[in-house]
Amino acid sequence: MVEKREKVYEGKAKVMFATDNPDFLIQHFTDNATAFNGKKKGIIKNKGIINNKITAKIFTLLEENGIPTHFVEVLNDREMLVKKLDIVKVELVIRNYAAGSIARRLGLEAGIEFPFPIVEYFYKSDELDDPMINDWHIKYLNLATPEELKYMVDAALKVNDILKKFFDERNIKLIDFKLEFGRHDGQILLGDEFAPDGSRLWNKPDDYVLDKDRFRKDLGFVEEAYEEVCRRICGE
Ligand code: ADP
Ligand code: UDP
């Protein structure tokens, strides 16, 4: 058993707490929701409880399939124990279908399927609004070594293969998602979360939105969508 200590970081949706073991943190999921880099704020009731459950389920599945993650164990409704990471300031986005910023940027119709997954990098910087970056920027800014970047891309594509199949079997289309990695004891681990906050999940076959776009675009039935995702994946 670890003891909970001081708050070390308060983000837009989660709070990280120290523990009596310097190798571990407690990741606490709140109901706070933001969009457009914090410009829109709100509460999604019970989101923290649902995202804790979904992340635990997905990270356990990924570990079983050979992806090392920071997840250790669920502690309570809103908290999980994780390995402390030195977060790589590169967010990896994997896209199977066009939606969101790529649709705007490249003038694509939302919903078209890509013939292969598209990988993008964003610089994790609230001040700069998370700009899109490439390998050269990552090298120049010293965000990750070429070896680390290669590892993260390979791992993210493997995560995509595992999750596409997993969601497909539950009648959900995995449109896109964002991953964060970090360093721990000389190894790169998948960190942060996997939840409807950082992914796009569409119901099959009607493409009903089951993710944070319901909040971003004021589509209503936000809590219900998160609950539905958990109903389909958490219970097993
Ligand atoms: P944001 O910082 O974007 O507002 P959150 O509210 O989700 O995001 O806060 C969680 C923060 O904790 C994120 O910045 C994330 O990079 C960081 N984080 C996630 N997992 C770990 C970990 N295992 N060790 C250290 N930091 C982590
Ligand atoms: N995403 C995220 N955090 C960010 C930016 C994007 O979790 O800071 C996720 C987002 O939920 C979506 C995917 O990454 O699942 C791709 O987002 P996109 O670039 O389309 O941006 P958006 O349309 O959200 O502005």
CSV table of C-alpha atoms and ligand atoms in Angstrom, one decimal:
chain,number,residue,atom,x,y,z
A,1,MET,CA,0.0,0.0,0.0
A,2,VAL,CA,1.3,3.5,-0.9
A,3,GLU,CA,0.5,6.6,1.0
A,4,LYS,CA,-0.9,9.7,-0.7
A,5,ARG,CA,1.2,12.8,-0.3
A,6,GLU,CA,1.1,16.3,-1.8
A,7,LYS,CA,-0.4,17.5,-5.1
A,8,VAL,CA,2.4,17.7,-7.6
A,9,TYR,CA,0.5,18.9,-10.7
A,10,GLU,CA,-3.0,20.1,-11.4
A,11,GLY,CA,-3.9,19.8,-15.1
A,12,LYS,CA,-7.1,20.6,-17.0
A,13,ALA,CA,-8.7,17.2,-16.3
A,14,LYS,CA,-6.5,15.3,-13.9
A,15,VAL,CA,-4.5,15.9,-10.7
A,16,MET,CA,-1.3,14.1,-9.9
A,17,PHE,CA,-0.3,13.4,-6.3
A,18,ALA,CA,3.0,12.2,-4.9
A,19,THR,CA,3.2,9.1,-2.8
A,20,ASP,CA,5.6,7.9,-0.2
A,21,ASN,CA,7.4,6.0,-3.0
A,22,PRO,CA,9.3,8.4,-5.3
A,23,ASP,CA,8.8,6.0,-8.2
A,24,PHE,CA,5.0,6.2,-8.1
A,25,LEU,CA,2.3,8.9,-8.5
A,26,ILE,CA,-1.5,8.8,-8.0
A,27,GLN,CA,-3.4,9.9,-11.1
A,28,HIS,CA,-6.7,11.4,-10.0
A,29,PHE,CA,-9.5,11.9,-12.6
A,30,THR,CA,-11.8,14.9,-12.2
A,31,ASP,CA,-15.1,15.7,-13.9
A,32,ASN,CA,-13.5,18.9,-15.4
A,33,ALA,CA,-13.8,19.2,-19.2
A,34,THR,CA,-12.1,21.7,-21.4
A,35,ALA,CA,-12.0,22.2,-25.2
A,36,PHE,CA,-10.2,24.4,-27.6
A,37,ASN,CA,-7.1,24.4,-25.3
A,38,GLY,CA,-9.0,25.5,-22.2
A,39,LYS,CA,-11.1,28.3,-23.8
A,40,LYS,CA,-14.3,26.3,-23.2
A,41,LYS,CA,-14.8,24.9,-19.7
A,42,GLY,CA,-17.4,22.7,-18.2
A,43,ILE,CA,-18.2,19.6,-16.1
A,44,ILE,CA,-19.1,16.2,-17.4
A,45,LYS,CA,-20.8,14.5,-14.4
A,46,ASN,CA,-19.0,11.3,-13.4
A,47,LYS,CA,-16.5,11.6,-16.2
A,48,GLY,CA,-13.6,11.1,-13.8
A,49,ILE,CA,-15.0,7.8,-12.5
A,50,ILE,CA,-15.7,6.6,-16.1
A,51,ASN,CA,-12.3,7.7,-17.5
A,52,ASN,CA,-10.5,6.0,-14.6
A,53,LYS,CA,-12.3,2.7,-15.4
A,54,ILE,CA,-11.8,3.0,-19.2
A,55,THR,CA,-8.1,3.8,-18.8
A,56,ALA,CA,-7.6,0.9,-16.4
A,57,LYS,CA,-9.3,-1.5,-18.9
A,58,ILE,CA,-7.4,-0.2,-21.9
A,59,PHE,CA,-4.0,-0.1,-20.3
A,60,THR,CA,-4.5,-3.6,-18.9
A,61,LEU,CA,-5.4,-4.8,-22.4
A,62,LEU,CA,-2.3,-3.1,-23.8
A,63,GLU,CA,0.0,-4.5,-21.2
A,64,GLU,CA,-1.4,-8.0,-22.0
A,65,ASN,CA,-0.5,-7.3,-25.6
A,66,GLY,CA,3.1,-6.3,-24.9
A,67,ILE,CA,2.9,-2.5,-24.6
A,68,PRO,CA,4.6,-1.3,-21.4
A,69,THR,CA,2.5,1.4,-19.6
A,70,HIS,CA,2.6,3.4,-16.4
A,71,PHE,CA,-0.5,1.7,-15.0
A,72,VAL,CA,0.0,-0.1,-11.8
A,73,GLU,CA,-3.4,-0.6,-10.2
A,74,VAL,CA,-6.8,1.1,-9.6
A,75,LEU,CA,-7.0,2.6,-6.0
A,76,ASN,CA,-10.5,3.8,-5.9
A,77,ASP,CA,-13.3,5.3,-8.1
A,78,ARG,CA,-11.3,8.2,-9.3
A,79,GLU,CA,-7.7,7.2,-8.7
A,80,MET,CA,-5.1,4.9,-10.1
A,81,LEU,CA,-1.5,4.2,-9.0
A,82,VAL,CA,1.0,4.9,-11.9
A,83,LYS,CA,4.7,4.9,-12.4
A,84,LYS,CA,6.2,8.4,-12.3
A,85,LEU,CA,7.3,9.5,-15.8
A,86,ASP,CA,9.4,12.2,-17.2
A,87,ILE,CA,6.8,13.1,-19.9
A,88,VAL,CA,8.0,13.4,-23.5
A,89,LYS,CA,6.5,16.7,-24.7
A,90,VAL,CA,5.3,15.2,-27.9
A,91,GLU,CA,1.7,14.1,-28.3
A,92,LEU,CA,1.2,11.4,-30.8
A,93,VAL,CA,-2.1,11.4,-32.7
A,94,ILE,CA,-3.0,8.3,-34.7
A,95,ARG,CA,-5.9,8.7,-37.2
A,96,ASN,CA,-7.8,5.9,-39.0
A,97,TYR,CA,-10.6,8.3,-40.3
A,98,ALA,CA,-10.6,12.0,-41.1
A,99,ALA,CA,-12.1,14.2,-38.3
A,100,GLY,CA,-11.2,17.4,-36.4
A,101,SER,CA,-8.1,19.3,-37.2
A,102,ILE,CA,-6.9,17.1,-40.1
A,103,ALA,CA,-10.2,17.5,-41.9
A,104,ARG,CA,-9.9,21.3,-41.5
A,105,ARG,CA,-6.2,21.4,-42.4
A,106,LEU,CA,-6.4,19.2,-45.5
A,107,GLY,CA,-9.9,20.0,-46.6
A,108,LEU,CA,-11.1,16.4,-46.1
A,109,GLU,CA,-14.7,15.3,-45.5
A,110,ALA,CA,-15.1,14.1,-41.9
A,111,GLY,CA,-15.6,10.3,-41.8
A,112,ILE,CA,-13.5,9.3,-44.8
A,113,GLU,CA,-11.3,6.2,-44.0
A,114,PHE,CA,-7.6,6.4,-44.5
A,115,PRO,CA,-6.0,3.5,-46.4
A,116,PHE,CA,-3.3,3.3,-43.6
A,117,PRO,CA,-3.1,5.0,-40.2
A,118,ILE,CA,-1.8,8.6,-40.3
A,119,VAL,CA,0.6,9.6,-37.5
A,120,GLU,CA,1.0,13.2,-36.4
A,121,TYR,CA,3.0,14.9,-33.7
A,122,PHE,CA,2.0,17.9,-31.6
A,123,TYR,CA,4.2,19.9,-29.2
A,124,LYS,CA,2.8,19.6,-25.7
A,125,SER,CA,2.7,23.3,-24.8
A,126,ASP,CA,-0.4,25.0,-23.5
A,127,GLU,CA,1.2,28.5,-24.1
A,128,LEU,CA,1.7,27.7,-27.8
A,129,ASP,CA,-1.7,25.9,-28.2
A,130,ASP,CA,-0.1,22.5,-28.9
A,131,PRO,CA,1.2,23.3,-32.4
A,132,MET,CA,1.8,20.5,-34.9
A,133,ILE,CA,5.5,19.6,-35.3
A,134,ASN,CA,7.7,17.2,-37.3
A,135,ASP,CA,10.8,15.1,-36.8
A,136,TRP,CA,13.1,18.2,-37.5
A,137,HIS,CA,11.3,20.3,-34.9
A,138,ILE,CA,11.5,17.4,-32.4
A,139,LYS,CA,15.3,17.1,-33.0
A,140,TYR,CA,15.8,20.9,-32.9
A,141,LEU,CA,13.8,21.3,-29.6
A,142,ASN,CA,15.4,18.2,-28.1
A,143,LEU,CA,12.0,16.7,-27.2
A,144,ALA,CA,13.0,13.1,-27.9
A,145,THR,CA,15.9,11.3,-29.5
A,146,PRO,CA,15.4,9.7,-32.9
A,147,GLU,CA,15.4,6.3,-31.2
A,148,GLU,CA,12.8,7.4,-28.7
A,149,LEU,CA,10.6,8.8,-31.4
A,150,LYS,CA,10.9,5.6,-33.5
A,151,TYR,CA,9.9,3.6,-30.4
A,152,MET,CA,6.9,5.8,-29.7
A,153,VAL,CA,5.7,5.6,-33.3
A,154,ASP,CA,6.0,1.8,-33.5
A,155,ALA,CA,4.3,1.5,-30.1
A,156,ALA,CA,1.5,3.9,-31.1
A,157,LEU,CA,0.8,1.9,-34.3
A,158,LYS,CA,0.8,-1.3,-32.3
A,159,VAL,CA,-1.7,0.3,-29.9
A,160,ASN,CA,-3.8,1.3,-32.9
A,161,ASP,CA,-3.9,-2.3,-34.2
A,162,ILE,CA,-4.9,-3.7,-30.8
A,163,LEU,CA,-7.5,-1.0,-30.1
A,164,LYS,CA,-9.1,-0.9,-33.5
A,165,LYS,CA,-9.9,-4.6,-33.2
A,166,PHE,CA,-11.0,-4.2,-29.6
A,167,PHE,CA,-13.4,-1.4,-30.3
A,168,ASP,CA,-14.6,-2.9,-33.6
A,169,GLU,CA,-15.7,-6.0,-31.7
A,170,ARG,CA,-17.8,-3.7,-29.5
A,171,ASN,CA,-19.4,-1.9,-32.4
A,172,ILE,CA,-17.2,1.3,-32.1
A,173,LYS,CA,-15.2,2.8,-34.9
A,174,LEU,CA,-11.8,4.1,-33.6
A,175,ILE,CA,-11.5,7.4,-35.5
A,176,ASP,CA,-8.4,8.9,-33.9
A,177,PHE,CA,-6.7,9.2,-30.5
A,178,LYS,CA,-3.8,10.9,-28.8
A,179,LEU,CA,-1.1,9.2,-26.8
A,180,GLU,CA,1.6,10.5,-24.4
A,181,PHE,CA,4.7,8.6,-23.4
A,182,GLY,CA,7.3,9.2,-20.7
A,183,ARG,CA,10.7,7.9,-19.5
A,184,HIS,CA,11.0,5.7,-16.4
A,185,ASP,CA,14.1,3.8,-15.3
A,186,GLY,CA,15.6,4.0,-18.8
A,187,GLN,CA,12.4,2.7,-20.5
A,188,ILE,CA,9.7,4.5,-22.4
A,189,LEU,CA,6.2,3.8,-21.0
A,190,LEU,CA,2.8,4.8,-22.3
A,191,GLY,CA,1.4,7.3,-19.9
A,192,ASP,CA,-1.5,9.6,-19.2
A,193,GLU,CA,-4.9,8.1,-20.2
A,194,PHE,CA,-7.0,6.5,-22.9
A,195,ALA,CA,-10.5,7.8,-22.7
A,196,PRO,CA,-13.2,9.5,-24.7
A,197,ASP,CA,-11.5,12.8,-23.7
A,198,GLY,CA,-8.5,12.1,-26.0
A,199,SER,CA,-10.0,9.9,-28.7
A,200,ARG,CA,-12.8,9.9,-31.2
A,201,LEU,CA,-15.2,6.9,-31.0
A,202,TRP,CA,-18.2,6.6,-33.3
A,203,ASN,CA,-21.0,4.1,-32.9
A,204,LYS,CA,-21.4,1.5,-35.7
A,205,PRO,CA,-23.1,1.7,-38.1
A,206,ASP,CA,-24.7,5.1,-37.6
A,207,ASP,CA,-21.5,7.1,-36.7
A,208,TYR,CA,-23.2,8.5,-33.6
A,209,VAL,CA,-20.5,10.3,-31.6
A,210,LEU,CA,-19.5,8.7,-28.3
A,211,ASP,CA,-16.6,11.0,-27.2
A,212,LYS,CA,-15.7,14.6,-26.1
A,213,ASP,CA,-16.9,16.0,-29.5
A,214,ARG,CA,-20.4,15.9,-27.9
A,215,PHE,CA,-19.0,18.5,-25.3
A,216,ARG,CA,-16.9,20.4,-27.8
A,217,LYS,CA,-19.8,20.9,-30.2
A,218,ASP,CA,-22.7,21.0,-27.7
A,219,LEU,CA,-24.3,17.9,-29.1
A,220,GLY,CA,-26.0,17.0,-25.7
A,221,PHE,CA,-26.1,13.6,-24.0
A,222,VAL,CA,-22.4,13.9,-23.1
A,223,GLU,CA,-22.4,11.9,-19.9
A,224,GLU,CA,-24.6,9.2,-21.6
A,225,ALA,CA,-22.0,8.8,-24.4
A,226,TYR,CA,-19.1,8.3,-21.9
A,227,GLU,CA,-21.3,5.8,-19.9
A,228,GLU,CA,-22.1,3.9,-23.1
A,229,VAL,CA,-18.4,3.5,-24.0
A,230,CYS,CA,-17.8,2.2,-20.5
A,231,ARG,CA,-20.8,-0.1,-20.6
A,232,ARG,CA,-19.4,-1.7,-23.8
A,233,ILE,CA,-15.8,-2.1,-22.6
A,234,CYS,CA,-15.4,-1.9,-18.8
A,235,GLY,CA,-17.5,-4.8,-17.6
A,236,GLU,CA,-15.4,-7.7,-18.7
B,1,ADP,P1,-3.0,18.8,-19.0
B,1,ADP,O1,-1.7,18.9,-18.4
B,1,ADP,O2,-3.0,18.7,-20.5
B,1,ADP,O3,-4.0,19.8,-18.6
B,1,ADP,P2,-4.2,16.6,-17.5
B,1,ADP,O4,-5.2,17.4,-16.8
B,1,ADP,O5,-4.7,15.3,-18.1
B,1,ADP,O6,-3.5,17.3,-18.7
B,1,ADP,O7,-3.1,16.4,-16.4
B,1,ADP,C1,-2.3,15.2,-16.3
B,1,ADP,C2,-0.8,15.6,-16.6
B,1,ADP,O8,0.0,14.6,-16.0
B,1,ADP,C3,-0.5,15.7,-18.0
B,1,ADP,O9,0.3,16.9,-18.2
B,1,ADP,C4,0.3,14.4,-18.3
B,1,ADP,O10,1.3,14.7,-19.3
B,1,ADP,C5,0.9,14.2,-17.0
B,1,ADP,N1,1.2,12.7,-16.7
B,1,ADP,C6,0.4,11.7,-17.1
B,1,ADP,N2,1.0,10.5,-16.6
B,1,ADP,C7,2.0,10.8,-15.9
B,1,ADP,C8,3.0,10.1,-15.2
B,1,ADP,N3,2.9,8.8,-15.1
B,1,ADP,N4,4.0,10.7,-14.6
B,1,ADP,C9,4.1,12.1,-14.7
B,1,ADP,N5,3.2,12.9,-15.3
B,1,ADP,C10,2.2,12.3,-16.0
B,2,UDP,N1,-6.4,15.4,-28.7
B,2,UDP,C1,-6.1,15.4,-27.4
B,2,UDP,N2,-5.5,16.5,-26.8
B,2,UDP,C2,-5.1,17.6,-27.5
B,2,UDP,C3,-5.4,17.6,-28.9
B,2,UDP,C4,-6.0,16.5,-29.5
B,2,UDP,O1,-6.5,14.5,-26.7
B,2,UDP,O2,-4.5,18.5,-27.0
B,2,UDP,C5,-7.1,14.3,-29.3
B,2,UDP,C6,-8.5,14.6,-29.7
B,2,UDP,O3,-9.5,14.3,-28.7
B,2,UDP,C7,-8.7,13.7,-31.0
B,2,UDP,C8,-7.3,13.6,-31.5
B,2,UDP,O4,-6.4,13.9,-30.5
B,2,UDP,O5,-9.1,12.4,-30.6
B,2,UDP,C9,-7.0,14.5,-32.7
B,2,UDP,O6,-7.4,15.8,-32.4
B,2,UDP,P1,-7.4,16.9,-33.5
B,2,UDP,O7,-6.0,17.2,-33.9
B,2,UDP,O8,-8.4,16.5,-34.6
B,2,UDP,O9,-7.9,18.2,-32.8
B,2,UDP,P2,-9.3,18.9,-32.4
B,2,UDP,O10,-10.2,18.6,-33.5
B,2,UDP,O11,-9.6,18.2,-31.1
B,2,UDP,O12,-8.9,20.3,-32.3
